[in-house]
PDB file of C-alpha atoms in Angstrom:
ATOM      1  CA  MET A   1     202.649-135.710-126.571  1.00 63.00           C
ATOM      2  CA  ARG A   2     203.872-133.583-123.654  1.00 69.00           C
ATOM      3  CA  GLN A   3     202.448-130.009-123.264  1.00 84.00           C
ATOM      4  CA  ASP A   4     204.491-127.340-121.508  1.00 94.00           C
ATOM      5  CA  LEU A   5     202.344-124.541-120.133  1.00 97.00           C
ATOM      6  CA  TYR A   6     203.714-120.976-120.021  1.00 97.00           C
ATOM      7  CA  GLY A   7     202.318-117.739-118.907  1.00 97.00           C
ATOM      8  CA  TYR A   8     203.195-114.027-119.772  1.00 96.00           C
ATOM      9  CA  CYS A   9     202.119-111.078-117.679  1.00 95.00           C
ATOM     10  CA  ARG A  10     202.888-107.417-118.215  1.00 93.00           C
ATOM     11  CA  VAL A  11     202.151-104.160-116.360  1.00 92.00           C
ATOM     12  CA  SER A  12     203.214-100.882-117.601  1.00 86.00           C
ATOM     13  CA  SER A  13     205.367 -99.709-114.654  1.00 84.00           C
ATOM     14  CA  ALA A  14     207.000-100.898-111.485  1.00 82.00           C
ATOM     15  CA  ARG A  15     204.284 -99.351-109.411  1.00 84.00           C
ATOM     16  CA  GLN A  16     201.493-101.472-110.831  1.00 87.00           C
ATOM     17  CA  ARG A  17     200.823-104.911-109.800  1.00 88.00           C
ATOM     18  CA  GLU A  18     200.359-107.998-111.826  1.00 90.00           C
ATOM     19  CA  ASP A  19     198.300-109.936-109.150  1.00 91.00           C
ATOM     20  CA  ARG A  20     195.130-110.289-111.348  1.00 91.00           C
ATOM     21  CA  GLN A  21     197.047-111.861-114.281  1.00 94.00           C
ATOM     22  CA  LEU A  22     198.929-114.230-112.023  1.00 94.00           C
ATOM     23  CA  ILE A  23     195.604-115.526-110.598  1.00 94.00           C
ATOM     24  CA  ALA A  24     194.379-116.090-114.137  1.00 93.00           C
ATOM     25  CA  MET A  25     197.613-118.130-114.869  1.00 94.00           C
ATOM     26  CA  ILE A  26     197.313-120.172-111.752  1.00 93.00           C
ATOM     27  CA  LYS A  27     193.728-120.983-112.665  1.00 94.00           C
ATOM     28  CA  ALA A  28     194.929-122.174-116.030  1.00 94.00           C
ATOM     29  CA  HIS A  29     197.383-124.475-114.132  1.00 95.00           C
ATOM     30  CA  VAL A  30     200.509-122.649-115.471  1.00 96.00           C
ATOM     31  CA  PRO A  31     203.418-123.520-113.070  1.00 95.00           C
ATOM     32  CA  MET A  32     204.927-120.463-111.262  1.00 94.00           C
ATOM     33  CA  LYS A  33     208.325-121.208-112.707  1.00 95.00           C
ATOM     34  CA  ASN A  34     206.941-120.880-116.232  1.00 96.00           C
ATOM     35  CA  ILE A  35     205.288-117.442-115.650  1.00 96.00           C
ATOM     36  CA  TYR A  36     207.229-114.428-117.000  1.00 96.00           C
ATOM     37  CA  VAL A  37     206.510-110.882-115.893  1.00 95.00           C
ATOM     38  CA  ASP A  38     207.675-107.636-117.446  1.00 94.00           C
ATOM     39  CA  LYS A  39     207.070-104.217-115.925  1.00 92.00           C
ATOM     40  CA  GLN A  40     207.304-101.876-118.732  1.00 89.00           C
ATOM     41  CA  SER A  41     205.478-100.257-121.551  1.00 85.00           C
ATOM     42  CA  GLY A  42     203.764-102.448-124.230  1.00 80.00           C
ATOM     43  CA  LYS A  43     204.918 -99.998-127.095  1.00 80.00           C
ATOM     44  CA  ASP A  44     207.363-102.612-128.317  1.00 84.00           C
ATOM     45  CA  PHE A  45     208.729-106.117-127.577  1.00 88.00           C
ATOM     46  CA  ASN A  46     212.196-105.097-126.340  1.00 90.00           C
ATOM     47  CA  ARG A  47     211.486-106.656-122.925  1.00 93.00           C
ATOM     48  CA  PRO A  48     213.921-108.941-121.035  1.00 94.00           C
ATOM     49  CA  GLN A  49     211.306-111.444-119.704  1.00 95.00           C
ATOM     50  CA  TYR A  50     209.511-111.604-122.968  1.00 95.00           C
ATOM     51  CA  LYS A  51     212.625-112.510-124.861  1.00 95.00           C
ATOM     52  CA  LYS A  52     213.544-115.137-122.310  1.00 96.00           C
ATOM     53  CA  LEU A  53     210.050-116.647-122.603  1.00 96.00           C
ATOM     54  CA  LEU A  54     210.250-116.681-126.418  1.00 95.00           C
ATOM     55  CA  ARG A  55     213.472-118.840-126.232  1.00 95.00           C
ATOM     56  CA  LYS A  56     211.650-121.483-124.165  1.00 95.00           C
ATOM     57  CA  LEU A  57     208.718-121.992-126.653  1.00 95.00           C
ATOM     58  CA  ASP A  58     208.488-124.818-129.037  1.00 95.00           C
ATOM     59  CA  GLU A  59     205.881-127.123-130.734  1.00 93.00           C
ATOM     60  CA  ASN A  60     204.866-128.595-127.338  1.00 93.00           C
ATOM     61  CA  ALA A  61     204.296-125.131-125.576  1.00 95.00           C
ATOM     62  CA  ILE A  62     201.066-123.535-124.845  1.00 95.00           C
ATOM     63  CA  LEU A  63     201.305-119.753-124.007  1.00 96.00           C
ATOM     64  CA  TYR A  64     198.641-118.113-121.794  1.00 97.00           C
ATOM     65  CA  ILE A  65     198.092-114.399-121.715  1.00 94.00           C
ATOM     66  CA  GLN A  66     195.195-112.742-119.948  1.00 93.00           C
ATOM     67  CA  SER A  67     194.292-110.220-122.644  1.00 88.00           C
ATOM     68  CA  ILE A  68     195.855-109.147-125.923  1.00 84.00           C
ATOM     69  CA  ASP A  69     197.008-105.763-124.645  1.00 83.00           C
ATOM     70  CA  ARG A  70     199.153-107.554-122.128  1.00 88.00           C
ATOM     71  CA  LEU A  71     201.032-109.005-124.900  1.00 85.00           C
ATOM     72  CA  GLY A  72     201.533-105.538-126.410  1.00 81.00           C
ATOM     73  CA  ARG A  73     199.981-102.356-127.654  1.00 76.00           C
ATOM     74  CA  ASN A  74     201.573-101.958-131.083  1.00 79.00           C
ATOM     75  CA  TYR A  75     199.277-103.209-133.819  1.00 75.00           C
ATOM     76  CA  GLN A  76     201.956-104.366-136.387  1.00 79.00           C
ATOM     77  CA  GLU A  77     204.222-105.836-133.710  1.00 83.00           C
ATOM     78  CA  ILE A  78     201.466-107.792-132.078  1.00 82.00           C
ATOM     79  CA  GLN A  79     200.648-109.307-135.479  1.00 82.00           C
ATOM     80  CA  GLU A  80     204.367-110.106-136.041  1.00 86.00           C
ATOM     81  CA  GLN A  81     204.950-111.735-132.509  1.00 88.00           C
ATOM     82  CA  TRP A  82     201.680-113.820-132.968  1.00 87.00           C
ATOM     83  CA  ARG A  83     203.173-115.073-136.262  1.00 86.00           C
ATOM     84  CA  ILE A  84     206.552-115.888-134.710  1.00 90.00           C
ATOM     85  CA  ILE A  85     204.965-117.807-131.876  1.00 90.00           C
ATOM     86  CA  THR A  86     202.410-119.767-133.874  1.00 87.00           C
ATOM     87  CA  LYS A  87     204.316-120.161-137.132  1.00 87.00           C
ATOM     88  CA  GLU A  88     207.938-120.219-136.240  1.00 91.00           C
ATOM     89  CA  LYS A  89     207.913-121.578-132.763  1.00 93.00           C
ATOM     90  CA  LYS A  90     204.775-123.680-133.593  1.00 90.00           C
ATOM     91  CA  SER A  91     203.405-122.907-130.169  1.00 91.00           C
ATOM     92  CA  ASP A  92     199.798-122.502-129.209  1.00 90.00           C
ATOM     93  CA  ILE A  93     198.370-119.252-127.673  1.00 91.00           C
ATOM     94  CA  VAL A  94     195.430-118.961-125.409  1.00 92.00           C
ATOM     95  CA  VAL A  95     194.040-115.457-124.699  1.00 90.00           C
ATOM     96  CA  ILE A  96     192.083-116.034-121.508  1.00 92.00           C
ATOM     97  CA  ASP A  97     189.770-112.946-121.830  1.00 88.00           C
ATOM     98  CA  MET A  98     188.944-113.814-125.387  1.00 83.00           C
ATOM     99  CA  PRO A  99     188.092-117.504-126.034  1.00 81.00           C
ATOM    100  CA  LEU A 100     187.896-116.973-129.819  1.00 78.00           C
ATOM    101  CA  LEU A 101     191.774-116.332-129.593  1.00 81.00           C
ATOM    102  CA  ASP A 102     192.791-119.950-128.707  1.00 85.00           C
ATOM    103  CA  THR A 103     194.884-121.523-131.445  1.00 83.00           C
ATOM    104  CA  ARG A 104     194.183-124.955-130.023  1.00 81.00           C
ATOM    105  CA  ARG A 105     190.648-124.660-131.661  1.00 71.00           C
ATOM    106  CA  GLU A 106     191.993-123.680-135.095  1.00 60.00           C
ATOM    107  CA  ASN A 107     191.499-127.106-136.642  1.00 58.00           C
ATOM    108  CA  ASP A 108     189.411-125.801-139.601  1.00 53.00           C
ATOM    109  CA  LEU A 109     189.435-122.851-142.014  1.00 48.00           C
ATOM    110  CA  THR A 110     186.511-121.099-140.247  1.00 48.00           C
ATOM    111  CA  GLY A 111     188.280-121.226-136.869  1.00 46.00           C
ATOM    112  CA  THR A 112     191.478-119.722-138.350  1.00 52.00           C
ATOM    113  CA  PHE A 113     189.615-117.122-140.199  1.00 50.00           C
ATOM    114  CA  LEU A 114     187.640-115.982-137.097  1.00 55.00           C
ATOM    115  CA  SER A 115     190.801-115.875-135.014  1.00 61.00           C
ATOM    116  CA  ASP A 116     192.608-113.756-137.619  1.00 67.00           C
ATOM    117  CA  ILE A 117     189.778-111.283-137.730  1.00 68.00           C
ATOM    118  CA  VAL A 118     189.490-111.080-133.875  1.00 66.00           C
ATOM    119  CA  LEU A 119     193.266-110.680-133.458  1.00 66.00           C
ATOM    120  CA  GLN A 120     193.378-107.822-135.996  1.00 68.00           C
ATOM    121  CA  ILE A 121     190.476-105.937-134.246  1.00 69.00           C
ATOM    122  CA  LEU A 122     191.984-106.427-130.717  1.00 63.00           C
ATOM    123  CA  SER A 123     195.529-105.497-131.671  1.00 62.00           C
ATOM    124  CA  PHE A 124     194.203-102.441-133.354  1.00 63.00           C
ATOM    125  CA  VAL A 125     192.144-101.445-130.280  1.00 62.00           C
ATOM    126  CA  ALA A 126     195.270-101.999-128.116  1.00 58.00           C
ATOM    127  CA  GLU A 127     197.379 -99.654-130.133  1.00 64.00           C
ATOM    128  CA  SER A 128     194.568 -97.116-130.415  1.00 65.00           C
ATOM    129  CA  GLU A 129     194.357 -97.129-126.596  1.00 65.00           C
ATOM    130  CA  ARG A 130     198.086 -96.736-126.238  1.00 60.00           C
ATOM    131  CA  LYS A 131     197.957 -93.574-128.482  1.00 67.00           C
ATOM    132  CA  SER A 132     194.956 -92.270-126.546  1.00 66.00           C
ATOM    133  CA  ILE A 133     196.866 -92.694-123.307  1.00 62.00           C
ATOM    134  CA  ARG A 134     199.866 -90.706-124.649  1.00 67.00           C
ATOM    135  CA  GLN A 135     197.610 -88.001-126.086  1.00 72.00           C
ATOM    136  CA  ARG A 136     195.903 -87.661-122.672  1.00 68.00           C
ATOM    137  CA  GLN A 137     199.294 -87.431-120.941  1.00 69.00           C
ATOM    138  CA  THR A 138     200.396 -84.725-123.394  1.00 73.00           C
ATOM    139  CA  GLU A 139     197.250 -82.734-122.905  1.00 65.00           C
ATOM    140  CA  GLY A 140     197.488 -83.137-119.134  1.00 70.00           C
ATOM    141  CA  ILE A 141     201.081 -81.796-119.071  1.00 69.00           C
ATOM    142  CA  ALA A 142     200.199 -78.894-121.235  1.00 70.00           C
ATOM    143  CA  ALA A 143     197.235 -77.992-119.018  1.00 69.00           C
ATOM    144  CA  ALA A 144     199.380 -78.277-115.902  1.00 70.00           C
ATOM    145  CA  LYS A 145     201.998 -75.887-117.373  1.00 70.00           C
ATOM    146  CA  ALA A 146     199.287 -73.537-118.272  1.00 71.00           C
ATOM    147  CA  ARG A 147     198.306 -73.464-114.603  1.00 71.00           C
ATOM    148  CA  GLY A 148     201.856 -72.699-113.680  1.00 69.00           C
ATOM    149  CA  VAL A 149     202.951 -76.211-112.615  1.00 66.00           C
ATOM    150  CA  LYS A 150     206.634 -76.542-112.866  1.00 65.00           C
ATOM    151  CA  PHE A 151     208.196 -79.735-114.180  1.00 59.00           C
ATOM    152  CA  GLY A 152     211.782 -81.101-113.623  1.00 60.00           C
ATOM    153  CA  ARG A 153     214.123 -80.554-110.849  1.00 57.00           C
ATOM    154  CA  PRO A 154     213.204 -77.706-108.413  1.00 55.00           C
ATOM    155  CA  ALA A 155     215.557 -74.810-108.540  1.00 57.00           C
ATOM    156  CA  VAL A 156     218.384 -74.774-106.060  1.00 60.00           C
ATOM    157  CA  SER A 157     217.892 -71.935-103.724  1.00 71.00           C
ATOM    158  CA  LEU A 158     220.815 -69.529-103.400  1.00 81.00           C
ATOM    159  CA  PRO A 159     222.472 -68.904-100.018  1.00 84.00           C
ATOM    160  CA  ASP A 160     221.748 -65.562 -98.186  1.00 82.00           C
ATOM    161  CA  ASN A 161     225.278 -64.261 -98.787  1.00 87.00           C
ATOM    162  CA  PHE A 162     225.287 -65.157-102.524  1.00 87.00           C
ATOM    163  CA  TYR A 163     224.741 -61.645-103.999  1.00 87.00           C
ATOM    164  CA  GLU A 164     227.197 -59.921-101.592  1.00 88.00           C
ATOM    165  CA  THR A 165     229.792 -62.485-102.418  1.00 88.00           C
ATOM    166  CA  CYS A 166     229.046 -62.299-106.154  1.00 87.00           C
ATOM    167  CA  ASN A 167     229.615 -58.492-106.191  1.00 87.00           C
ATOM    168  CA  ARG A 168     232.889 -59.005-104.313  1.00 89.00           C
ATOM    169  CA  TRP A 169     233.985 -61.602-106.981  1.00 89.00           C
ATOM    170  CA  LYS A 170     232.903 -59.126-109.772  1.00 86.00           C
ATOM    171  CA  LYS A 171     234.997 -56.417-108.314  1.00 85.00           C
ATOM    172  CA  GLY A 172     237.993 -58.747-108.303  1.00 87.00           C
ATOM    173  CA  GLU A 173     238.179 -58.780-104.451  1.00 88.00           C
ATOM    174  CA  ILE A 174     238.030 -62.515-104.254  1.00 90.00           C
ATOM    175  CA  SER A 175     238.674 -65.485-106.651  1.00 90.00           C
ATOM    176  CA  VAL A 176     235.994 -67.911-107.864  1.00 88.00           C
ATOM    177  CA  ALA A 177     237.239 -70.597-105.551  1.00 90.00           C
ATOM    178  CA  LYS A 178     237.031 -68.298-102.579  1.00 89.00           C
ATOM    179  CA  ALA A 179     233.559 -67.083-103.495  1.00 89.00           C
ATOM    180  CA  ALA A 180     232.300 -70.638-104.084  1.00 89.00           C
ATOM    181  CA  ASN A 181     233.794 -71.751-100.635  1.00 90.00           C
ATOM    182  CA  ILE A 182     232.056 -68.772 -98.919  1.00 89.00           C
ATOM    183  CA  CYS A 183     228.717 -69.617-100.498  1.00 87.00           C
ATOM    184  CA  GLY A 184     229.126 -73.465 -99.803  1.00 87.00           C
ATOM    185  CA  MET A 185     228.912 -74.140-103.606  1.00 87.00           C
ATOM    186  CA  SER A 186     231.078 -75.925-106.080  1.00 87.00           C
ATOM    187  CA  LYS A 187     233.163 -73.670-108.288  1.00 86.00           C
ATOM    188  CA  SER A 188     231.114 -74.489-111.392  1.00 86.00           C
ATOM    189  CA  THR A 189     227.865 -73.914-109.676  1.00 86.00           C
ATOM    190  CA  PHE A 190     228.845 -70.632-108.214  1.00 87.00           C
ATOM    191  CA  TYR A 191     230.233 -69.456-111.641  1.00 87.00           C
ATOM    192  CA  ASP A 192     227.090 -70.446-113.597  1.00 85.00           C
ATOM    193  CA  LYS A 193     224.822 -68.694-111.005  1.00 84.00           C
ATOM    194  CA  ALA A 194     227.085 -65.569-110.903  1.00 84.00           C
ATOM    195  CA  LYS A 195     227.185 -65.301-114.682  1.00 82.00           C
ATOM    196  CA  LYS A 196     223.432 -65.478-114.912  1.00 78.00           C
ATOM    197  CA  GLN A 197     223.145 -62.817-112.126  1.00 73.00           C
ATOM    198  CA  ILE A 198     225.487 -60.509-114.134  1.00 64.00           C
ATOM    199  CA  LYS A 199     223.353 -61.013-117.266  1.00 57.00           C
ATOM    200  CA  ILE A 200     220.111 -60.131-115.283  1.00 49.00           C
ATOM    201  CA  GLN A 201     221.619 -56.975-113.977  1.00 53.00           C
ATOM    202  CA  LYS A 202     222.758 -55.868-117.491  1.00 44.00           C
TER     203      LYS A 202
END
């Protein structure tokens, strides 16, 4: 019976590199053309390369992943995708960093039982880590704000002649279009800034 080897790699962002995972795939003799890489969060399985890979899998396929958190970080969804791959697609899965998670060895009840337990523990740990990362990010942002760090786009500085021009517009000496042109702004930008200035003065 033929066996088609596939590999799936995932990093959380475009800035991260998947080199270590690719090396693991090559050592497992997975052809480069059969390695699929996503560069996005593992919070769900709405990933283009993963979906493309899933369509390729069948009863002759063996899917290699380096570790369970590369598959995903959502406890319930990892369980569901494992079921789809092994039960619906009838493919085998090999988790390189965890030899117990190798469905090729599940030829008895004990092997299946052990794999199920290990999968549940590792997928739970993966989701817990995702939640921990998100919590640390939230705490880091809150601490930065407390220190006065500003987030978002930097405020656009006003031209030197803005306040003088704004006063002339308020007095009706010039139109909004003329005032905006003098300040080198669009009409909407000048109007928004001028209205805020009026409110501040009140």
